[in-house]
Amino acid sequence: MKNIFTHTNNNKRYHTLDYFYKQKFNTKVCKISLNAGFTCPNKDGNKGTGGCIYCSKLGSGDFAGKANKDLVTQFHDIESIMKKKWPNALYIGYFQANTNTYAKVEVLKQKYETILQLDKVIGLNIATRPDAISDKCLDYLEELSKKTYLTVELGLQSIHKKTTQLINRGHDLACFDKMVKKLRAKKINVVVHIINGLPYETKDMMLETVKHINNLDIQGIKIHMLHVIKNTKLADFYKKKTFPILTKEEYIDIVISQLELLRPEIVINRITGDPVKEDLIEPQWLIKKFCLLNDIDKEMAKRNTYQGKKSTEKIIL
């Protein structure tokens, strides 16, 4: 039976990153996560202090390279593992930990181009905040995008003001929307991060976030489930004022409803997170990632649904 969703090579009902890379580069592409030693303007006092309440001490870079090693060593350490499974893969350097545009352009250039010079590297993914890209940095990113396959990953998490204030996000929705438009004006690919299960958000609120994103000119999205991990402000908040944690079934239902709203061409870079097992407080069902992915597939098939089924197909340029 022919799959009802066209952007797939493995019967998925949503547009996976693996499918996208294989269509674009005609081979397996692996992202190698790096820690370039950046900090964050929401930690050092420039925009705020303490960071987002869910952020780990490694700045959401728990699976990136070791910050005490230089970038090339980090890259080769992970590459050696990837090669065993995909000997012919190409690579994208993923600057993951903390805010990876938060430095002078001269510093960014040295770090980024160190990775671009390595064998079989065909691009970069740069994770950052919408309030941490200067005009000078934007010009450099435009220059870089003409030489390599460049994607900028912007954290949004939620469109709701009460939520972003609670999690100490440190920027507003207008700032995010403005940066998306600036990046796209320079033809730079944009991937947006959102988090499901943030304190006190309802399903409708989470769908409203996706509806807003779907109406922007973005190329990809990462959908995360909120992790309550040890030694974070969120962990303290959870213990003192417990808020509901989504069940696995609730999360699956919300993710499928979000996928139905997203335009089919938007690439789903991630549909769940990878918590460090030893640090995870809740939800424990996140540990079994592949079971969760399989359950999402099964439920989509059961509902006979797919990405974009309810999309309005609107884009603001």
PDB file of C-alpha atoms in Angstrom:
ATOM      1  CA  MET A   1       0.000   0.000   0.000  1.00  0.00           C
ATOM      2  CA  LYS A   2       1.368   3.419  -0.961  1.00  0.00           C
ATOM      3  CA  ASN A   3       2.116   5.703   1.975  1.00  0.00           C
ATOM      4  CA  ILE A   4      -0.262   8.652   2.221  1.00  0.00           C
ATOM      5  CA  PHE A   5       2.644  10.937   3.193  1.00  0.00           C
ATOM      6  CA  THR A   6       5.085  11.628   0.346  1.00  0.00           C
ATOM      7  CA  HIS A   7       8.135  13.004   2.216  1.00  0.00           C
ATOM      8  CA  THR A   8       9.297   9.623   3.459  1.00  0.00           C
ATOM      9  CA  ASN A   9      11.416   6.612   2.564  1.00  0.00           C
ATOM     10  CA  ASN A  10      10.525   4.427   5.543  1.00  0.00           C
ATOM     11  CA  ASN A  11       6.734   4.711   5.951  1.00  0.00           C
ATOM     12  CA  LYS A  12       6.961   7.554   8.467  1.00  0.00           C
ATOM     13  CA  ARG A  13       4.021   9.908   8.366  1.00  0.00           C
ATOM     14  CA  TYR A  14       6.098  13.002   9.022  1.00  0.00           C
ATOM     15  CA  HIS A  15       9.051  14.664   7.292  1.00  0.00           C
ATOM     16  CA  THR A  16      12.119  13.241   9.022  1.00  0.00           C
ATOM     17  CA  LEU A  17      15.551  14.819   9.027  1.00  0.00           C
ATOM     18  CA  ASP A  18      17.131  11.600   7.779  1.00  0.00           C
ATOM     19  CA  TYR A  19      14.830  11.613   4.745  1.00  0.00           C
ATOM     20  CA  PHE A  20      15.582  15.287   4.075  1.00  0.00           C
ATOM     21  CA  TYR A  21      19.357  14.804   4.202  1.00  0.00           C
ATOM     22  CA  LYS A  22      19.261  11.738   1.957  1.00  0.00           C
ATOM     23  CA  GLN A  23      17.178  13.622  -0.603  1.00  0.00           C
ATOM     24  CA  LYS A  24      19.509  16.625  -0.523  1.00  0.00           C
ATOM     25  CA  PHE A  25      22.916  14.932  -0.268  1.00  0.00           C
ATOM     26  CA  ASN A  26      22.129  11.440  -1.615  1.00  0.00           C
ATOM     27  CA  THR A  27      23.754   9.761   1.385  1.00  0.00           C
ATOM     28  CA  LYS A  28      23.596   9.452   5.154  1.00  0.00           C
ATOM     29  CA  VAL A  29      24.415  12.687   6.992  1.00  0.00           C
ATOM     30  CA  CYS A  30      25.359  12.695  10.682  1.00  0.00           C
ATOM     31  CA  LYS A  31      25.351  15.685  13.013  1.00  0.00           C
ATOM     32  CA  ILE A  32      28.276  15.880  15.414  1.00  0.00           C
ATOM     33  CA  SER A  33      27.456  17.828  18.567  1.00  0.00           C
ATOM     34  CA  LEU A  34      30.118  20.221  19.808  1.00  0.00           C
ATOM     35  CA  ASN A  35      30.750  22.355  22.863  1.00  0.00           C
ATOM     36  CA  ALA A  36      32.630  25.477  21.824  1.00  0.00           C
ATOM     37  CA  GLY A  37      32.798  26.928  25.330  1.00  0.00           C
ATOM     38  CA  PHE A  38      30.256  29.705  24.811  1.00  0.00           C
ATOM     39  CA  THR A  39      28.130  31.099  27.617  1.00  0.00           C
ATOM     40  CA  CYS A  40      24.659  32.612  27.392  1.00  0.00           C
ATOM     41  CA  PRO A  41      23.392  36.206  27.669  1.00  0.00           C
ATOM     42  CA  ASN A  42      20.626  34.888  29.901  1.00  0.00           C
ATOM     43  CA  LYS A  43      23.238  33.641  32.364  1.00  0.00           C
ATOM     44  CA  ASP A  44      25.948  36.287  32.427  1.00  0.00           C
ATOM     45  CA  GLY A  45      23.690  39.263  33.169  1.00  0.00           C
ATOM     46  CA  ASN A  46      23.512  40.726  29.658  1.00  0.00           C
ATOM     47  CA  LYS A  47      19.888  39.663  29.217  1.00  0.00           C
ATOM     48  CA  GLY A  48      19.304  37.958  32.546  1.00  0.00           C
ATOM     49  CA  THR A  49      20.796  35.683  35.170  1.00  0.00           C
ATOM     50  CA  GLY A  50      20.323  32.051  36.051  1.00  0.00           C
ATOM     51  CA  GLY A  51      19.366  30.973  32.555  1.00  0.00           C
ATOM     52  CA  CYS A  52      16.138  29.198  31.605  1.00  0.00           C
ATOM     53  CA  ILE A  53      14.877  27.213  34.579  1.00  0.00           C
ATOM     54  CA  TYR A  54      15.103  23.867  32.764  1.00  0.00           C
ATOM     55  CA  CYS A  55      18.621  24.365  31.414  1.00  0.00           C
ATOM     56  CA  SER A  56      21.313  21.937  32.599  1.00  0.00           C
ATOM     57  CA  LYS A  57      24.750  23.042  33.736  1.00  0.00           C
ATOM     58  CA  LEU A  58      25.990  22.117  30.256  1.00  0.00           C
ATOM     59  CA  GLY A  59      23.585  24.534  28.584  1.00  0.00           C
ATOM     60  CA  SER A  60      21.474  21.881  26.838  1.00  0.00           C
ATOM     61  CA  GLY A  61      24.659  20.350  25.497  1.00  0.00           C
ATOM     62  CA  ASP A  62      24.649  17.170  27.569  1.00  0.00           C
ATOM     63  CA  PHE A  63      25.502  15.040  24.543  1.00  0.00           C
ATOM     64  CA  ALA A  64      27.925  17.490  22.951  1.00  0.00           C
ATOM     65  CA  GLY A  65      31.682  17.054  23.000  1.00  0.00           C
ATOM     66  CA  LYS A  66      33.700  17.678  26.132  1.00  0.00           C
ATOM     67  CA  ALA A  67      34.356  21.375  26.640  1.00  0.00           C
ATOM     68  CA  ASN A  68      37.850  20.650  28.038  1.00  0.00           C
ATOM     69  CA  LYS A  69      38.874  19.292  24.623  1.00  0.00           C
ATOM     70  CA  ASP A  70      39.522  21.380  21.514  1.00  0.00           C
ATOM     71  CA  LEU A  71      36.859  21.326  18.802  1.00  0.00           C
ATOM     72  CA  VAL A  72      38.788  19.109  16.391  1.00  0.00           C
ATOM     73  CA  THR A  73      39.366  16.481  19.085  1.00  0.00           C
ATOM     74  CA  GLN A  74      35.703  16.633  20.074  1.00  0.00           C
ATOM     75  CA  PHE A  75      34.718  16.145  16.450  1.00  0.00           C
ATOM     76  CA  HIS A  76      37.011  13.178  15.839  1.00  0.00           C
ATOM     77  CA  ASP A  77      35.974  11.489  19.096  1.00  0.00           C
ATOM     78  CA  ILE A  78      32.350  11.395  17.942  1.00  0.00           C
ATOM     79  CA  GLU A  79      33.218  10.788  14.290  1.00  0.00           C
ATOM     80  CA  SER A  80      35.065   7.591  15.237  1.00  0.00           C
ATOM     81  CA  ILE A  81      31.819   6.230  16.697  1.00  0.00           C
ATOM     82  CA  MET A  82      29.710   7.325  13.724  1.00  0.00           C
ATOM     83  CA  LYS A  83      32.100   5.720  11.223  1.00  0.00           C
ATOM     84  CA  LYS A  84      31.524   2.260  12.664  1.00  0.00           C
ATOM     85  CA  LYS A  85      27.848   2.412  11.732  1.00  0.00           C
ATOM     86  CA  TRP A  86      27.926   4.717   8.687  1.00  0.00           C
ATOM     87  CA  PRO A  87      31.377   4.506   7.061  1.00  0.00           C
ATOM     88  CA  ASN A  88      30.338   6.626   4.076  1.00  0.00           C
ATOM     89  CA  ALA A  89      28.454   9.343   5.930  1.00  0.00           C
ATOM     90  CA  LEU A  90      28.932  13.067   5.512  1.00  0.00           C
ATOM     91  CA  TYR A  91      28.974  15.341   8.566  1.00  0.00           C
ATOM     92  CA  ILE A  92      27.420  18.512   9.890  1.00  0.00           C
ATOM     93  CA  GLY A  93      29.100  20.227  12.811  1.00  0.00           C
ATOM     94  CA  TYR A  94      26.439  21.020  15.396  1.00  0.00           C
ATOM     95  CA  PHE A  95      27.358  23.850  17.762  1.00  0.00           C
ATOM     96  CA  GLN A  96      24.935  22.838  20.491  1.00  0.00           C
ATOM     97  CA  ALA A  97      25.870  23.866  24.027  1.00  0.00           C
ATOM     98  CA  ASN A  98      24.685  27.266  25.274  1.00  0.00           C
ATOM     99  CA  THR A  99      24.392  30.235  22.854  1.00  0.00           C
ATOM    100  CA  ASN A 100      26.603  29.720  19.835  1.00  0.00           C
ATOM    101  CA  THR A 101      26.491  33.194  18.298  1.00  0.00           C
ATOM    102  CA  TYR A 102      27.279  34.926  21.579  1.00  0.00           C
ATOM    103  CA  ALA A 103      30.812  36.151  20.846  1.00  0.00           C
ATOM    104  CA  LYS A 104      32.670  38.508  18.582  1.00  0.00           C
ATOM    105  CA  VAL A 105      32.528  37.575  14.908  1.00  0.00           C
ATOM    106  CA  GLU A 106      36.286  36.967  14.889  1.00  0.00           C
ATOM    107  CA  VAL A 107      35.817  34.294  17.568  1.00  0.00           C
ATOM    108  CA  LEU A 108      32.841  32.742  15.788  1.00  0.00           C
ATOM    109  CA  LYS A 109      34.735  32.624  12.527  1.00  0.00           C
ATOM    110  CA  GLN A 110      37.694  30.818  14.085  1.00  0.00           C
ATOM    111  CA  LYS A 111      35.471  28.209  15.750  1.00  0.00           C
ATOM    112  CA  TYR A 112      33.078  27.590  12.865  1.00  0.00           C
ATOM    113  CA  GLU A 113      35.704  27.446  10.146  1.00  0.00           C
ATOM    114  CA  THR A 114      37.913  25.111  12.166  1.00  0.00           C
ATOM    115  CA  ILE A 115      35.143  22.526  11.755  1.00  0.00           C
ATOM    116  CA  LEU A 116      34.360  23.392   8.137  1.00  0.00           C
ATOM    117  CA  GLN A 117      37.945  22.585   7.174  1.00  0.00           C
ATOM    118  CA  LEU A 118      37.601  18.972   8.335  1.00  0.00           C
ATOM    119  CA  ASP A 119      37.158  16.128   5.872  1.00  0.00           C
ATOM    120  CA  LYS A 120      33.590  15.265   4.799  1.00  0.00           C
ATOM    121  CA  VAL A 121      32.009  18.212   6.670  1.00  0.00           C
ATOM    122  CA  ILE A 122      29.315  19.692   4.458  1.00  0.00           C
ATOM    123  CA  GLY A 123      27.659  22.141   6.823  1.00  0.00           C
ATOM    124  CA  LEU A 124      26.995  23.626  10.229  1.00  0.00           C
ATOM    125  CA  ASN A 125      24.022  23.803  12.569  1.00  0.00           C
ATOM    126  CA  ILE A 126      24.279  26.666  15.046  1.00  0.00           C
ATOM    127  CA  ALA A 127      22.028  26.663  18.101  1.00  0.00           C
ATOM    128  CA  THR A 128      21.354  30.102  19.525  1.00  0.00           C
ATOM    129  CA  ARG A 129      18.826  32.595  20.850  1.00  0.00           C
ATOM    130  CA  PRO A 130      16.943  35.209  18.793  1.00  0.00           C
ATOM    131  CA  ASP A 131      18.298  37.970  21.035  1.00  0.00           C
ATOM    132  CA  ALA A 132      21.945  36.948  20.559  1.00  0.00           C
ATOM    133  CA  ILE A 133      22.610  37.558  16.859  1.00  0.00           C
ATOM    134  CA  SER A 134      24.111  40.967  16.175  1.00  0.00           C
ATOM    135  CA  ASP A 135      23.824  42.641  12.768  1.00  0.00           C
ATOM    136  CA  LYS A 136      27.524  41.995  12.228  1.00  0.00           C
ATOM    137  CA  CYS A 137      27.033  38.340  13.090  1.00  0.00           C
ATOM    138  CA  LEU A 138      24.041  38.189  10.744  1.00  0.00           C
ATOM    139  CA  ASP A 139      26.177  39.478   7.878  1.00  0.00           C
ATOM    140  CA  TYR A 140      28.825  36.857   8.623  1.00  0.00           C
ATOM    141  CA  LEU A 141      26.210  34.092   8.732  1.00  0.00           C
ATOM    142  CA  GLU A 142      24.953  35.218   5.328  1.00  0.00           C
ATOM    143  CA  GLU A 143      28.498  35.005   3.978  1.00  0.00           C
ATOM    144  CA  LEU A 144      28.920  31.579   5.546  1.00  0.00           C
ATOM    145  CA  SER A 145      25.638  30.292   4.100  1.00  0.00           C
ATOM    146  CA  LYS A 146      26.945  30.940   0.604  1.00  0.00           C
ATOM    147  CA  LYS A 147      29.917  28.625   1.239  1.00  0.00           C
ATOM    148  CA  THR A 148      28.355  25.743   3.150  1.00  0.00           C
ATOM    149  CA  TYR A 149      25.024  24.228   4.173  1.00  0.00           C
ATOM    150  CA  LEU A 150      24.101  26.418   7.133  1.00  0.00           C
ATOM    151  CA  THR A 151      21.190  26.129   9.550  1.00  0.00           C
ATOM    152  CA  VAL A 152      20.519  28.406  12.510  1.00  0.00           C
ATOM    153  CA  GLU A 153      18.506  26.822  15.325  1.00  0.00           C
ATOM    154  CA  LEU A 154      16.481  29.335  17.324  1.00  0.00           C
ATOM    155  CA  GLY A 155      15.033  28.601  20.739  1.00  0.00           C
ATOM    156  CA  LEU A 156      11.437  29.716  21.165  1.00  0.00           C
ATOM    157  CA  GLN A 157       9.929  27.062  23.482  1.00  0.00           C
ATOM    158  CA  SER A 158       6.496  28.739  23.734  1.00  0.00           C
ATOM    159  CA  ILE A 159       4.664  31.753  22.320  1.00  0.00           C
ATOM    160  CA  HIS A 160       2.881  32.388  25.629  1.00  0.00           C
ATOM    161  CA  LYS A 161       4.104  35.328  27.703  1.00  0.00           C
ATOM    162  CA  LYS A 162       3.160  33.848  31.095  1.00  0.00           C
ATOM    163  CA  THR A 163       5.099  30.698  30.268  1.00  0.00           C
ATOM    164  CA  THR A 164       8.205  32.463  28.998  1.00  0.00           C
ATOM    165  CA  GLN A 165       8.257  34.668  32.089  1.00  0.00           C
ATOM    166  CA  LEU A 166       7.897  31.630  34.334  1.00  0.00           C
ATOM    167  CA  ILE A 167      10.758  29.765  32.656  1.00  0.00           C
ATOM    168  CA  ASN A 168      12.937  32.925  32.624  1.00  0.00           C
ATOM    169  CA  ARG A 169      13.322  32.803  28.857  1.00  0.00           C
ATOM    170  CA  GLY A 170      14.541  36.404  28.686  1.00  0.00           C
ATOM    171  CA  HIS A 171      13.110  37.478  25.308  1.00  0.00           C
ATOM    172  CA  ASP A 172       9.643  37.972  23.882  1.00  0.00           C
ATOM    173  CA  LEU A 173       7.808  36.628  20.845  1.00  0.00           C
ATOM    174  CA  ALA A 174       8.331  39.821  18.850  1.00  0.00           C
ATOM    175  CA  CYS A 175      12.103  39.385  19.196  1.00  0.00           C
ATOM    176  CA  PHE A 176      11.850  35.822  17.897  1.00  0.00           C
ATOM    177  CA  ASP A 177       9.614  36.725  14.940  1.00  0.00           C
ATOM    178  CA  LYS A 178      11.884  39.583  13.977  1.00  0.00           C
ATOM    179  CA  MET A 179      14.990  37.367  13.951  1.00  0.00           C
ATOM    180  CA  VAL A 180      13.282  34.698  11.840  1.00  0.00           C
ATOM    181  CA  LYS A 181      12.497  37.358   9.245  1.00  0.00           C
ATOM    182  CA  LYS A 182      16.055  38.724   9.361  1.00  0.00           C
ATOM    183  CA  LEU A 183      17.573  35.283   8.834  1.00  0.00           C
ATOM    184  CA  ARG A 184      15.210  34.387   6.023  1.00  0.00           C
ATOM    185  CA  ALA A 185      15.818  37.723   4.301  1.00  0.00           C
ATOM    186  CA  LYS A 186      19.401  36.495   4.000  1.00  0.00           C
ATOM    187  CA  LYS A 187      18.223  33.049   2.850  1.00  0.00           C
ATOM    188  CA  ILE A 188      19.538  31.316   5.985  1.00  0.00           C
ATOM    189  CA  ASN A 189      17.735  28.121   7.002  1.00  0.00           C
ATOM    190  CA  VAL A 190      15.882  28.315  10.321  1.00  0.00           C
ATOM    191  CA  VAL A 191      14.978  25.476  12.698  1.00  0.00           C
ATOM    192  CA  VAL A 192      12.816  26.326  15.724  1.00  0.00           C
ATOM    193  CA  HIS A 193      12.927  24.632  19.141  1.00  0.00           C
ATOM    194  CA  ILE A 194       9.722  24.225  21.153  1.00  0.00           C
ATOM    195  CA  ILE A 195       8.999  22.396  24.420  1.00  0.00           C
ATOM    196  CA  ASN A 196       5.816  20.516  25.232  1.00  0.00           C
ATOM    197  CA  GLY A 197       4.720  20.107  28.832  1.00  0.00           C
ATOM    198  CA  LEU A 198       5.957  23.433  30.174  1.00  0.00           C
ATOM    199  CA  PRO A 199       4.402  24.270  33.569  1.00  0.00           C
ATOM    200  CA  TYR A 200       0.653  24.878  33.416  1.00  0.00           C
ATOM    201  CA  GLU A 201       0.400  24.881  29.624  1.00  0.00           C
ATOM    202  CA  THR A 202      -2.651  23.148  28.155  1.00  0.00           C
ATOM    203  CA  LYS A 203      -2.822  21.171  24.928  1.00  0.00           C
ATOM    204  CA  ASP A 204      -4.516  24.135  23.253  1.00  0.00           C
ATOM    205  CA  MET A 205      -1.649  26.414  24.270  1.00  0.00           C
ATOM    206  CA  MET A 206       0.920  24.000  22.822  1.00  0.00           C
ATOM    207  CA  LEU A 207      -1.062  23.819  19.572  1.00  0.00           C
ATOM    208  CA  GLU A 208      -1.219  27.623  19.437  1.00  0.00           C
ATOM    209  CA  THR A 209       2.589  27.709  19.545  1.00  0.00           C
ATOM    210  CA  VAL A 210       2.768  25.384  16.541  1.00  0.00           C
ATOM    211  CA  LYS A 211       0.086  27.321  14.652  1.00  0.00           C
ATOM    212  CA  HIS A 212       2.164  30.464  15.061  1.00  0.00           C
ATOM    213  CA  ILE A 213       5.346  28.753  13.886  1.00  0.00           C
ATOM    214  CA  ASN A 214       3.570  27.204  10.909  1.00  0.00           C
ATOM    215  CA  ASN A 215       2.711  30.694   9.723  1.00  0.00           C
ATOM    216  CA  LEU A 216       6.394  31.702   9.595  1.00  0.00           C
ATOM    217  CA  ASP A 217       8.970  30.986   6.918  1.00  0.00           C
ATOM    218  CA  ILE A 218      10.869  28.262   8.747  1.00  0.00           C
ATOM    219  CA  GLN A 219      12.508  25.127   7.385  1.00  0.00           C
ATOM    220  CA  GLY A 220      12.482  22.836  10.400  1.00  0.00           C
ATOM    221  CA  ILE A 221      11.330  22.267  13.954  1.00  0.00           C
ATOM    222  CA  LYS A 222      12.550  20.416  17.036  1.00  0.00           C
ATOM    223  CA  ILE A 223       9.810  19.234  19.382  1.00  0.00           C
ATOM    224  CA  HIS A 224      10.973  18.434  22.905  1.00  0.00           C
ATOM    225  CA  MET A 225       9.235  17.069  25.979  1.00  0.00           C
ATOM    226  CA  LEU A 226      10.075  19.026  29.110  1.00  0.00           C
ATOM    227  CA  HIS A 227      12.789  17.309  31.174  1.00  0.00           C
ATOM    228  CA  VAL A 228      12.865  17.893  34.893  1.00  0.00           C
ATOM    229  CA  ILE A 229      16.511  17.216  35.624  1.00  0.00           C
ATOM    230  CA  LYS A 230      18.554  17.376  38.790  1.00  0.00           C
ATOM    231  CA  ASN A 231      20.339  20.546  39.904  1.00  0.00           C
ATOM    232  CA  THR A 232      18.131  22.929  37.930  1.00  0.00           C
ATOM    233  CA  LYS A 233      15.733  25.651  39.037  1.00  0.00           C
ATOM    234  CA  LEU A 234      12.960  23.649  37.408  1.00  0.00           C
ATOM    235  CA  ALA A 235      13.727  20.714  39.704  1.00  0.00           C
ATOM    236  CA  ASP A 236      13.421  22.987  42.746  1.00  0.00           C
ATOM    237  CA  PHE A 237      10.187  24.460  41.376  1.00  0.00           C
ATOM    238  CA  TYR A 238       8.773  20.999  40.710  1.00  0.00           C
ATOM    239  CA  LYS A 239       9.507  19.816  44.240  1.00  0.00           C
ATOM    240  CA  LYS A 240       8.030  22.894  45.926  1.00  0.00           C
ATOM    241  CA  LYS A 241       5.062  23.503  43.663  1.00  0.00           C
ATOM    242  CA  THR A 242       4.405  20.347  41.707  1.00  0.00           C
ATOM    243  CA  PHE A 243       2.840  20.895  38.295  1.00  0.00           C
ATOM    244  CA  PRO A 244       1.371  18.146  36.106  1.00  0.00           C
ATOM    245  CA  ILE A 245       3.828  16.180  33.983  1.00  0.00           C
ATOM    246  CA  LEU A 246       2.414  14.917  30.702  1.00  0.00           C
ATOM    247  CA  THR A 247       1.876  11.193  30.474  1.00  0.00           C
ATOM    248  CA  LYS A 248       3.334   9.383  27.487  1.00  0.00           C
ATOM    249  CA  GLU A 249      -0.150   9.045  26.010  1.00  0.00           C
ATOM    250  CA  GLU A 250      -0.824  12.775  26.431  1.00  0.00           C
ATOM    251  CA  TYR A 251       2.494  13.646  24.813  1.00  0.00           C
ATOM    252  CA  ILE A 252       1.832  11.359  21.837  1.00  0.00           C
ATOM    253  CA  ASP A 253      -1.598  12.910  21.351  1.00  0.00           C
ATOM    254  CA  ILE A 254      -0.203  16.454  21.466  1.00  0.00           C
ATOM    255  CA  VAL A 255       2.706  15.718  19.112  1.00  0.00           C
ATOM    256  CA  ILE A 256       0.425  14.118  16.537  1.00  0.00           C
ATOM    257  CA  SER A 257      -1.954  17.087  16.722  1.00  0.00           C
ATOM    258  CA  GLN A 258       1.029  19.418  16.226  1.00  0.00           C
ATOM    259  CA  LEU A 259       2.301  17.435  13.239  1.00  0.00           C
ATOM    260  CA  GLU A 260      -1.116  17.643  11.618  1.00  0.00           C
ATOM    261  CA  LEU A 261      -0.866  21.447  11.783  1.00  0.00           C
ATOM    262  CA  LEU A 262       2.637  21.746  10.331  1.00  0.00           C
ATOM    263  CA  ARG A 263       3.223  22.267   6.609  1.00  0.00           C
ATOM    264  CA  PRO A 264       4.522  19.030   5.021  1.00  0.00           C
ATOM    265  CA  GLU A 265       7.766  20.630   3.831  1.00  0.00           C
ATOM    266  CA  ILE A 266       8.812  21.600   7.377  1.00  0.00           C
ATOM    267  CA  VAL A 267      11.473  19.092   8.419  1.00  0.00           C
ATOM    268  CA  ILE A 268      10.928  17.444  11.800  1.00  0.00           C
ATOM    269  CA  ASN A 269      14.471  17.546  13.163  1.00  0.00           C
ATOM    270  CA  ARG A 270      13.441  16.019  16.465  1.00  0.00           C
ATOM    271  CA  ILE A 271      10.234  14.724  17.974  1.00  0.00           C
ATOM    272  CA  THR A 272      11.428  13.971  21.497  1.00  0.00           C
ATOM    273  CA  GLY A 273      14.438  14.631  23.686  1.00  0.00           C
ATOM    274  CA  ASP A 274      17.377  12.614  25.008  1.00  0.00           C
ATOM    275  CA  PRO A 275      17.629  13.076  28.767  1.00  0.00           C
ATOM    276  CA  VAL A 276      20.629  11.849  30.698  1.00  0.00           C
ATOM    277  CA  LYS A 277      19.148   8.897  32.588  1.00  0.00           C
ATOM    278  CA  GLU A 278      21.087   9.537  35.793  1.00  0.00           C
ATOM    279  CA  ASP A 279      19.960  13.172  35.946  1.00  0.00           C
ATOM    280  CA  LEU A 280      16.308  12.724  34.988  1.00  0.00           C
ATOM    281  CA  ILE A 281      13.632  13.289  37.640  1.00  0.00           C
ATOM    282  CA  GLU A 282      10.556  13.299  35.387  1.00  0.00           C
ATOM    283  CA  PRO A 283       9.131  11.952  33.132  1.00  0.00           C
ATOM    284  CA  GLN A 284      10.735   8.535  33.388  1.00  0.00           C
ATOM    285  CA  TRP A 285       9.000   7.316  30.216  1.00  0.00           C
ATOM    286  CA  LEU A 286      11.351   9.529  28.204  1.00  0.00           C
ATOM    287  CA  ILE A 287      14.193   7.097  28.817  1.00  0.00           C
ATOM    288  CA  LYS A 288      12.741   4.640  26.300  1.00  0.00           C
ATOM    289  CA  LYS A 289      13.104   6.938  23.304  1.00  0.00           C
ATOM    290  CA  PHE A 290      12.682   4.377  20.546  1.00  0.00           C
ATOM    291  CA  CYS A 291       9.579   2.928  22.182  1.00  0.00           C
ATOM    292  CA  LEU A 292       8.117   6.434  22.201  1.00  0.00           C
ATOM    293  CA  LEU A 293       8.958   6.962  18.521  1.00  0.00           C
ATOM    294  CA  ASN A 294       7.386   3.633  17.628  1.00  0.00           C
ATOM    295  CA  ASP A 295       4.273   4.469  19.627  1.00  0.00           C
ATOM    296  CA  ILE A 296       3.917   7.782  17.779  1.00  0.00           C
ATOM    297  CA  ASP A 297       4.148   5.916  14.453  1.00  0.00           C
ATOM    298  CA  LYS A 298       1.571   3.352  15.545  1.00  0.00           C
ATOM    299  CA  GLU A 299      -0.877   5.977  16.761  1.00  0.00           C
ATOM    300  CA  MET A 300      -0.550   8.008  13.558  1.00  0.00           C
ATOM    301  CA  ALA A 301      -1.295   4.881  11.542  1.00  0.00           C
ATOM    302  CA  LYS A 302      -4.238   4.067  13.809  1.00  0.00           C
ATOM    303  CA  ARG A 303      -5.653   7.558  13.264  1.00  0.00           C
ATOM    304  CA  ASN A 304      -4.783   7.412   9.551  1.00  0.00           C
ATOM    305  CA  THR A 305      -3.206  10.844   9.853  1.00  0.00           C
ATOM    306  CA  TYR A 306      -0.001  12.568   8.732  1.00  0.00           C
ATOM    307  CA  GLN A 307       1.988  15.798   8.900  1.00  0.00           C
ATOM    308  CA  GLY A 308       0.133  18.692   7.310  1.00  0.00           C
ATOM    309  CA  LYS A 309      -3.315  17.107   7.334  1.00  0.00           C
ATOM    310  CA  LYS A 310      -4.750  20.212   9.020  1.00  0.00           C
ATOM    311  CA  SER A 311      -2.187  22.782   7.854  1.00  0.00           C
ATOM    312  CA  THR A 312      -3.427  26.172   6.695  1.00  0.00           C
ATOM    313  CA  GLU A 313      -0.416  26.410   4.335  1.00  0.00           C
ATOM    314  CA  LYS A 314       0.176  30.054   5.216  1.00  0.00           C
ATOM    315  CA  ILE A 315       3.632  31.618   5.220  1.00  0.00           C
ATOM    316  CA  ILE A 316       4.558  35.170   6.187  1.00  0.00           C
ATOM    317  CA  LEU A 317       7.454  36.368   4.033  1.00  0.00           C
TER     318      LEU A 317
END
